[in-house]
PDB file of C-alpha atoms and ligand atoms in Angstrom:
ATOM      1  CA  UNK A   1     229.804   1.053 -15.092  1.00 59.00           C
ATOM      2  CA  UNK A   2     230.985   0.087 -11.410  1.00 82.00           C
ATOM      3  CA  UNK A   3     228.415  -1.265  -9.223  1.00 90.00           C
ATOM      4  CA  UNK A   4     228.057  -2.219  -5.573  1.00 93.00           C
ATOM      5  CA  UNK A   5     229.374  -6.170  -6.174  1.00 92.00           C
ATOM      6  CA  UNK A   6     232.966  -4.769  -7.239  1.00 93.00           C
ATOM      7  CA  UNK A   7     235.459  -4.571  -4.628  1.00 94.00           C
ATOM      8  CA  UNK A   8     237.487  -2.016  -3.392  1.00 96.00           C
ATOM      9  CA  UNK A   9     240.857  -2.391  -1.674  1.00 97.00           C
ATOM     10  CA  UNK A  10     243.308  -0.401   0.475  1.00 98.00           C
ATOM     11  CA  UNK A  11     245.073   1.350  -2.839  1.00 97.00           C
ATOM     12  CA  UNK A  12     241.259   2.149  -3.855  1.00 97.00           C
ATOM     13  CA  UNK A  13     240.914   3.952  -0.909  1.00 98.00           C
ATOM     14  CA  UNK A  14     244.498   5.628  -1.064  1.00 98.00           C
ATOM     15  CA  UNK A  15     243.547   6.795  -4.293  1.00 98.00           C
ATOM     16  CA  UNK A  16     240.174   8.272  -2.848  1.00 98.00           C
ATOM     17  CA  UNK A  17     241.883  10.340  -0.229  1.00 98.00           C
ATOM     18  CA  UNK A  18     244.408  11.284  -2.260  1.00 98.00           C
ATOM     19  CA  UNK A  19     242.566  12.529  -4.921  1.00 98.00           C
ATOM     20  CA  UNK A  20     240.076  14.416  -2.417  1.00 98.00           C
ATOM     21  CA  UNK A  21     243.437  16.118  -1.140  1.00 98.00           C
ATOM     22  CA  UNK A  22     243.709  17.351  -4.270  1.00 98.00           C
ATOM     23  CA  UNK A  23     240.584  18.688  -4.737  1.00 98.00           C
ATOM     24  CA  UNK A  24     240.208  20.327  -1.469  1.00 98.00           C
ATOM     25  CA  UNK A  25     243.745  22.081  -2.516  1.00 98.00           C
ATOM     26  CA  UNK A  26     242.401  23.444  -5.462  1.00 98.00           C
ATOM     27  CA  UNK A  27     238.884  24.290  -4.107  1.00 98.00           C
ATOM     28  CA  UNK A  28     240.415  25.332  -0.612  1.00 98.00           C
ATOM     29  CA  UNK A  29     239.879  29.455  -1.902  1.00 98.00           C
ATOM     30  CA  UNK A  30     236.074  28.573  -2.816  1.00 98.00           C
ATOM     31  CA  UNK A  31     235.594  27.108   0.497  1.00 98.00           C
ATOM     32  CA  UNK A  32     237.037  29.737   2.416  1.00 98.00           C
ATOM     33  CA  UNK A  33     235.087  31.872   0.208  1.00 98.00           C
ATOM     34  CA  UNK A  34     231.899  30.079   0.962  1.00 98.00           C
ATOM     35  CA  UNK A  35     232.996  30.036   4.974  1.00 97.00           C
ATOM     36  CA  UNK A  36     233.393  33.742   4.711  1.00 97.00           C
ATOM     37  CA  UNK A  37     230.175  34.375   4.028  1.00 97.00           C
ATOM     38  CA  UNK A  38     228.887  32.287   6.920  1.00 98.00           C
ATOM     39  CA  UNK A  39     231.160  31.396   8.901  1.00 96.00           C
ATOM     40  CA  UNK A  40     235.221  32.710   9.761  1.00 97.00           C
ATOM     41  CA  UNK A  41     236.723  32.131   6.277  1.00 97.00           C
ATOM     42  CA  UNK A  42     238.892  29.439   7.475  1.00 97.00           C
ATOM     43  CA  UNK A  43     237.305  25.983   5.978  1.00 98.00           C
ATOM     44  CA  UNK A  44     239.803  25.855   2.950  1.00 98.00           C
ATOM     45  CA  UNK A  45     242.573  26.146   5.129  1.00 97.00           C
ATOM     46  CA  UNK A  46     241.419  23.886   7.835  1.00 98.00           C
ATOM     47  CA  UNK A  47     240.891  21.182   5.372  1.00 98.00           C
ATOM     48  CA  UNK A  48     243.822  21.727   3.608  1.00 98.00           C
ATOM     49  CA  UNK A  49     246.103  21.597   6.194  1.00 98.00           C
ATOM     50  CA  UNK A  50     244.147  18.421   7.034  1.00 98.00           C
ATOM     51  CA  UNK A  51     244.358  16.642   3.889  1.00 98.00           C
ATOM     52  CA  UNK A  52     247.863  17.392   3.501  1.00 98.00           C
ATOM     53  CA  UNK A  53     248.231  15.925   7.019  1.00 98.00           C
ATOM     54  CA  UNK A  54     246.485  12.594   5.618  1.00 98.00           C
ATOM     55  CA  UNK A  55     248.509  12.330   2.746  1.00 98.00           C
ATOM     56  CA  UNK A  56     251.814  12.540   4.259  1.00 98.00           C
ATOM     57  CA  UNK A  57     250.595  10.115   7.114  1.00 98.00           C
ATOM     58  CA  UNK A  58     248.935   7.494   4.298  1.00 98.00           C
ATOM     59  CA  UNK A  59     252.458   7.905   3.069  1.00 97.00           C
ATOM     60  CA  UNK A  60     254.949   7.265   5.451  1.00 97.00           C
ATOM     61  CA  UNK A  61     252.424   4.289   6.628  1.00 96.00           C
ATOM     62  CA  UNK A  62     250.457   2.716   4.117  1.00 92.00           C
ATOM     63  CA  UNK A  63     247.652   0.819   5.779  1.00 97.00           C
ATOM     64  CA  UNK A  64     246.633  -2.246   4.124  1.00 97.00           C
ATOM     65  CA  UNK A  65     243.421  -2.309   4.225  1.00 98.00           C
ATOM     66  CA  UNK A  66     240.465  -0.120   3.786  1.00 98.00           C
ATOM     67  CA  UNK A  67     239.282   0.387   7.270  1.00 98.00           C
ATOM     68  CA  UNK A  68     243.090   1.018   8.294  1.00 98.00           C
ATOM     69  CA  UNK A  69     243.412   3.822   5.702  1.00 98.00           C
ATOM     70  CA  UNK A  70     240.312   5.619   7.137  1.00 98.00           C
ATOM     71  CA  UNK A  71     240.884   4.864  10.374  1.00 98.00           C
ATOM     72  CA  UNK A  72     244.662   6.966  10.220  1.00 98.00           C
ATOM     73  CA  UNK A  73     243.260   9.464   7.406  1.00 98.00           C
ATOM     74  CA  UNK A  74     240.252  10.049  10.197  1.00 98.00           C
ATOM     75  CA  UNK A  75     242.625  10.497  13.108  1.00 98.00           C
ATOM     76  CA  UNK A  76     245.057  13.155  10.845  1.00 98.00           C
ATOM     77  CA  UNK A  77     242.018  15.141  10.190  1.00 98.00           C
ATOM     78  CA  UNK A  78     241.311  15.250  14.090  1.00 97.00           C
ATOM     79  CA  UNK A  79     244.754  16.169  15.369  1.00 97.00           C
ATOM     80  CA  UNK A  80     245.680  18.439  12.444  1.00 97.00           C
ATOM     81  CA  UNK A  81     242.354  20.750  12.488  1.00 96.00           C
ATOM     82  CA  UNK A  82     241.368  23.221  14.906  1.00 85.00           C
ATOM     83  CA  UNK A  83     237.909  23.777  13.383  1.00 90.00           C
ATOM     84  CA  UNK A  84     234.704  21.884  14.167  1.00 95.00           C
ATOM     85  CA  UNK A  85     235.430  20.440  10.903  1.00 97.00           C
ATOM     86  CA  UNK A  86     238.206  18.533  11.431  1.00 97.00           C
ATOM     87  CA  UNK A  87     236.604  16.151  14.561  1.00 98.00           C
ATOM     88  CA  UNK A  88     233.502  15.618  12.479  1.00 98.00           C
ATOM     89  CA  UNK A  89     235.256  14.563   8.868  1.00 98.00           C
ATOM     90  CA  UNK A  90     237.836  12.778  11.212  1.00 98.00           C
ATOM     91  CA  UNK A  91     234.744  11.234  12.823  1.00 98.00           C
ATOM     92  CA  UNK A  92     233.468  10.360   9.550  1.00 98.00           C
ATOM     93  CA  UNK A  93     236.262   8.748   8.066  1.00 98.00           C
ATOM     94  CA  UNK A  94     237.471   6.854  11.693  1.00 98.00           C
ATOM     95  CA  UNK A  95     234.315   5.460  12.157  1.00 98.00           C
ATOM     96  CA  UNK A  96     233.659   4.640   8.598  1.00 98.00           C
ATOM     97  CA  UNK A  97     236.605   2.898   8.804  1.00 98.00           C
ATOM     98  CA  UNK A  98     236.045   1.273  12.252  1.00 98.00           C
ATOM     99  CA  UNK A  99     232.742  -0.335  10.380  1.00 98.00           C
ATOM    100  CA  UNK A 100     234.749  -1.891   7.609  1.00 98.00           C
ATOM    101  CA  UNK A 101     236.648  -4.318  10.049  1.00 97.00           C
ATOM    102  CA  UNK A 102     240.282  -5.401   9.144  1.00 97.00           C
ATOM    103  CA  UNK A 103     239.052  -6.883   5.366  1.00 97.00           C
ATOM    104  CA  UNK A 104     241.480  -6.517   2.695  1.00 98.00           C
ATOM    105  CA  UNK A 105     238.820  -5.902   0.387  1.00 97.00           C
ATOM    106  CA  UNK A 106     235.669  -4.563   0.633  1.00 97.00           C
ATOM    107  CA  UNK A 107     232.544  -4.612  -1.671  1.00 97.00           C
ATOM    108  CA  UNK A 108     230.678  -1.177  -2.520  1.00 96.00           C
ATOM    109  CA  UNK A 109     227.775  -2.796  -0.668  1.00 97.00           C
ATOM    110  CA  UNK A 110     229.758  -2.778   2.082  1.00 98.00           C
ATOM    111  CA  UNK A 111     231.577   0.673   1.890  1.00 98.00           C
ATOM    112  CA  UNK A 112     228.055   2.164   1.759  1.00 98.00           C
ATOM    113  CA  UNK A 113     226.830   0.340   4.607  1.00 98.00           C
ATOM    114  CA  UNK A 114     230.144   1.590   6.608  1.00 98.00           C
ATOM    115  CA  UNK A 115     229.466   5.150   5.410  1.00 98.00           C
ATOM    116  CA  UNK A 116     226.175   5.349   6.922  1.00 98.00           C
ATOM    117  CA  UNK A 117     227.862   4.035  10.085  1.00 98.00           C
ATOM    118  CA  UNK A 118     230.471   6.996  10.019  1.00 98.00           C
ATOM    119  CA  UNK A 119     227.897   9.671   8.974  1.00 98.00           C
ATOM    120  CA  UNK A 120     225.274   8.404  11.789  1.00 98.00           C
ATOM    121  CA  UNK A 121     228.438   9.495  13.827  1.00 98.00           C
ATOM    122  CA  UNK A 122     228.846  12.863  12.945  1.00 98.00           C
ATOM    123  CA  UNK A 123     225.422  13.613  13.342  1.00 98.00           C
ATOM    124  CA  UNK A 124     225.869  12.200  16.937  1.00 98.00           C
ATOM    125  CA  UNK A 125     228.886  14.174  17.512  1.00 98.00           C
ATOM    126  CA  UNK A 126     227.832  17.777  16.250  1.00 98.00           C
ATOM    127  CA  UNK A 127     224.177  16.805  17.542  1.00 98.00           C
ATOM    128  CA  UNK A 128     222.645  18.002  13.777  1.00 98.00           C
ATOM    129  CA  UNK A 129     220.292  16.775  11.378  1.00 98.00           C
ATOM    130  CA  UNK A 130     219.082  17.158   8.138  1.00 98.00           C
ATOM    131  CA  UNK A 131     218.390  20.678   7.074  1.00 98.00           C
ATOM    132  CA  UNK A 132     220.198  22.352   9.902  1.00 98.00           C
ATOM    133  CA  UNK A 133     222.508  23.656   6.993  1.00 98.00           C
ATOM    134  CA  UNK A 134     225.668  21.641   7.676  1.00 98.00           C
ATOM    135  CA  UNK A 135     227.677  18.698   5.806  1.00 98.00           C
ATOM    136  CA  UNK A 136     224.824  16.379   6.550  1.00 98.00           C
ATOM    137  CA  UNK A 137     222.783  17.418   3.921  1.00 98.00           C
ATOM    138  CA  UNK A 138     225.207  16.649   1.645  1.00 98.00           C
ATOM    139  CA  UNK A 139     226.598  13.494   3.159  1.00 98.00           C
ATOM    140  CA  UNK A 140     223.109  11.850   3.969  1.00 98.00           C
ATOM    141  CA  UNK A 141     221.699  11.696   0.267  1.00 98.00           C
ATOM    142  CA  UNK A 142     225.200  10.675  -0.999  1.00 98.00           C
ATOM    143  CA  UNK A 143     225.202   7.469   1.117  1.00 98.00           C
ATOM    144  CA  UNK A 144     221.718   6.710   0.573  1.00 98.00           C
ATOM    145  CA  UNK A 145     221.846   7.411  -3.081  1.00 98.00           C
ATOM    146  CA  UNK A 146     224.748   4.944  -3.121  1.00 97.00           C
ATOM    147  CA  UNK A 147     223.037   2.421  -1.124  1.00 96.00           C
ATOM    148  CA  UNK A 148     219.999   2.275  -3.201  1.00 95.00           C
ATOM    149  CA  UNK A 149     222.733   0.629  -5.310  1.00 86.00           C
ATOM    150  CA  UNK A 150     221.061   1.569  -9.009  1.00 91.00           C
ATOM    151  CA  UNK A 151     222.723   1.611 -12.107  1.00 91.00           C
ATOM    152  CA  UNK A 152     225.470   4.103 -11.689  1.00 94.00           C
ATOM    153  CA  UNK A 153     225.423   3.984  -7.906  1.00 97.00           C
ATOM    154  CA  UNK A 154     228.940   6.343  -7.442  1.00 97.00           C
ATOM    155  CA  UNK A 155     227.697   8.467  -9.637  1.00 97.00           C
ATOM    156  CA  UNK A 156     224.193   8.940  -8.278  1.00 97.00           C
ATOM    157  CA  UNK A 157     225.753   9.576  -4.658  1.00 98.00           C
ATOM    158  CA  UNK A 158     227.929  12.386  -6.525  1.00 98.00           C
ATOM    159  CA  UNK A 159     224.891  14.192  -7.912  1.00 98.00           C
ATOM    160  CA  UNK A 160     223.046  13.325  -4.462  1.00 98.00           C
ATOM    161  CA  UNK A 161     225.723  15.407  -2.439  1.00 98.00           C
ATOM    162  CA  UNK A 162     226.114  18.175  -5.240  1.00 98.00           C
ATOM    163  CA  UNK A 163     222.307  18.806  -5.220  1.00 98.00           C
ATOM    164  CA  UNK A 164     222.471  18.779  -0.830  1.00 98.00           C
ATOM    165  CA  UNK A 165     225.424  21.241  -1.276  1.00 98.00           C
ATOM    166  CA  UNK A 166     223.302  23.248  -3.298  1.00 98.00           C
ATOM    167  CA  UNK A 167     220.040  22.658  -1.362  1.00 98.00           C
ATOM    168  CA  UNK A 168     221.817  24.570   1.725  1.00 98.00           C
ATOM    169  CA  UNK A 169     221.277  27.656   0.148  1.00 98.00           C
ATOM    170  CA  UNK A 170     217.707  28.700   1.027  1.00 98.00           C
ATOM    171  CA  UNK A 171     218.241  27.094   4.561  1.00 98.00           C
ATOM    172  CA  UNK A 172     218.393  28.754   8.090  1.00 98.00           C
ATOM    173  CA  UNK A 173     221.825  27.211   9.787  1.00 98.00           C
ATOM    174  CA  UNK A 174     220.845  25.612  12.956  1.00 98.00           C
ATOM    175  CA  UNK A 175     224.485  24.076  13.956  1.00 97.00           C
ATOM    176  CA  UNK A 176     227.826  25.764  13.685  1.00 96.00           C
ATOM    177  CA  UNK A 177     228.969  29.209  13.683  1.00 96.00           C
ATOM    178  CA  UNK A 178     226.581  30.145  10.649  1.00 97.00           C
ATOM    179  CA  UNK A 179     224.044  29.267  13.427  1.00 96.00           C
ATOM    180  CA  UNK A 180     225.125  32.834  14.980  1.00 96.00           C
ATOM    181  CA  UNK A 181     223.877  34.752  11.864  1.00 96.00           C
ATOM    182  CA  UNK A 182     220.139  33.583  12.480  1.00 95.00           C
ATOM    183  CA  UNK A 183     218.464  34.688   9.438  1.00 95.00           C
ATOM    184  CA  UNK A 184     221.176  36.611   7.696  1.00 96.00           C
ATOM    185  CA  UNK A 185     222.937  32.242   7.139  1.00 96.00           C
ATOM    186  CA  UNK A 186     219.947  32.332   4.554  1.00 98.00           C
ATOM    187  CA  UNK A 187     220.954  32.071   0.653  1.00 98.00           C
ATOM    188  CA  UNK A 188     224.576  30.819   0.882  1.00 98.00           C
ATOM    189  CA  UNK A 189     225.854  27.594   0.958  1.00 98.00           C
ATOM    190  CA  UNK A 190     226.986  25.593   3.326  1.00 98.00           C
ATOM    191  CA  UNK A 191     230.836  25.506   3.137  1.00 98.00           C
ATOM    192  CA  UNK A 192     230.816  21.593   4.540  1.00 98.00           C
ATOM    193  CA  UNK A 193     227.975  20.645   2.584  1.00 98.00           C
ATOM    194  CA  UNK A 194     230.546  21.807  -0.240  1.00 98.00           C
ATOM    195  CA  UNK A 195     233.584  20.100   0.798  1.00 98.00           C
ATOM    196  CA  UNK A 196     231.598  17.007   1.645  1.00 98.00           C
ATOM    197  CA  UNK A 197     230.381  16.947  -1.969  1.00 98.00           C
ATOM    198  CA  UNK A 198     234.182  17.085  -3.275  1.00 98.00           C
ATOM    199  CA  UNK A 199     234.890  14.087  -0.981  1.00 98.00           C
ATOM    200  CA  UNK A 200     232.452  12.068  -2.691  1.00 98.00           C
ATOM    201  CA  UNK A 201     233.132  13.428  -6.037  1.00 98.00           C
ATOM    202  CA  UNK A 202     236.822  11.911  -5.547  1.00 98.00           C
ATOM    203  CA  UNK A 203     234.980   8.840  -4.594  1.00 98.00           C
ATOM    204  CA  UNK A 204     233.147   8.316  -7.520  1.00 97.00           C
ATOM    205  CA  UNK A 205     236.252   9.476 -10.257  1.00 96.00           C
ATOM    206  CA  UNK A 206     238.413   6.702  -8.389  1.00 96.00           C
ATOM    207  CA  UNK A 207     236.473   3.868  -8.493  1.00 93.00           C
ATOM    208  CA  UNK A 208     235.672   5.023 -12.277  1.00 84.00           C
ATOM    209  CA  UNK A 209     238.982   5.313 -12.952  1.00 79.00           C
ATOM    210  CA  UNK A 210     239.805   1.861 -11.162  1.00 76.00           C
ATOM    211  CA  UNK A 211     237.660  -0.085 -13.191  1.00 71.00           C
TER     212      UNK A 211
HETATM  213  P1  ADP B   1     234.538  26.511  12.430  1.00 93.73           P
HETATM  214  O1  ADP B   1     233.102  26.644  12.101  1.00 93.73           O
HETATM  215  O2  ADP B   1     235.132  25.840  13.425  1.00 93.73           O
HETATM  216  O3  ADP B   1     235.541  27.466  11.632  1.00 93.73           O
HETATM  217  P2  ADP B   1     234.958  25.080   9.388  1.00 93.73           P
HETATM  218  O4  ADP B   1     235.014  26.616   8.761  1.00 93.73           O
HETATM  219  O5  ADP B   1     236.674  24.407   9.080  1.00 93.73           O
HETATM  220  O6  ADP B   1     235.142  25.013  11.011  1.00 93.73           O
HETATM  221  O7  ADP B   1     233.933  24.281   9.193  1.00 93.73           O
HETATM  222  C1  ADP B   1     232.089  24.560   8.993  1.00 93.73           C
HETATM  223  C2  ADP B   1     231.213  23.463   8.560  1.00 93.73           C
HETATM  224  O8  ADP B   1     231.599  22.761   9.745  1.00 93.73           O
HETATM  225  C3  ADP B   1     230.076  23.993   8.326  1.00 93.73           C
HETATM  226  O9  ADP B   1     229.977  24.807   6.855  1.00 93.73           O
HETATM  227  C4  ADP B   1     229.596  22.825   8.516  1.00 93.73           C
HETATM  228  O10 ADP B   1     229.084  21.998   7.670  1.00 93.73           O
HETATM  229  C5  ADP B   1     230.411  22.258   9.646  1.00 93.73           C
HETATM  230  N1  ADP B   1     229.630  21.941  10.781  1.00 93.73           N
HETATM  231  C6  ADP B   1     229.824  22.935  11.556  1.00 93.73           C
HETATM  232  N2  ADP B   1     228.866  22.379  12.916  1.00 93.73           N
HETATM  233  C7  ADP B   1     228.764  21.285  12.799  1.00 93.73           C
HETATM  234  C8  ADP B   1     227.744  20.408  13.361  1.00 93.73           C
HETATM  235  N3  ADP B   1     227.585  20.720  14.639  1.00 93.73           N
HETATM  236  N4  ADP B   1     227.541  19.238  12.922  1.00 93.73           N
HETATM  237  C9  ADP B   1     227.327  19.268  11.564  1.00 93.73           C
HETATM  238  N5  ADP B   1     228.709  19.817  11.028  1.00 93.73           N
HETATM  239  C10 ADP B   1     228.576  21.092  11.665  1.00 93.73           C
HETATM  240 MG1   MG B   2     235.148  28.388   9.512  1.00 93.73          MG
END
């Protein structure tokens, strides 16, 4: 089983984001359905557009380090997605990538630390905290589970992200469009938390497949 001393290179991160793009495409209708309950029914199409741009850009430029793959991908998300999620996911990937620096290979431990920097940057950009019913409710538990470095850190991160997304159902939205609904936002899963769980699942699957 993969532990956090195992290294990732640009190819691993490329496969992670490509797998995330495939998963977003597969689940686009589900994400849009979630957004139709508490938003404006565009989360699936927003992310599908954004991650398609990521895959195209990575295919053209093939950056040589994990950090550069993430920074390029983040830029694509910012520039191709009109909704709130574009700048937020773009910031996550860009800031995670910057935190990794220029190393050709990074350990899982370094990725965990960098993701933490990226998630903090999302919180700062959006002014959101935990339990505001946003993507942060999947991302924070995921990076914490990864950093805890247990026997199956990537599997634990995936479970934590899924559980975190599920836990948004009873929450009252305090940020983003869903917050306009007040009490009526209760009882629905947050679309951004659901897509964040897809992103973390893609990481877990790719890292294990690379072993
Ligand atoms: P929009 O809300 O502009 O239509 P999307 O539908 O693509 O954008 O994305 C909505 C998701 O973005 C929400 O489900 C939530 O997870 C996330 N989100 C919105 N605002 C914030 C914020 N201020 N901080 C963190 N996440 C946010
Ligand atoms: Mg929306």
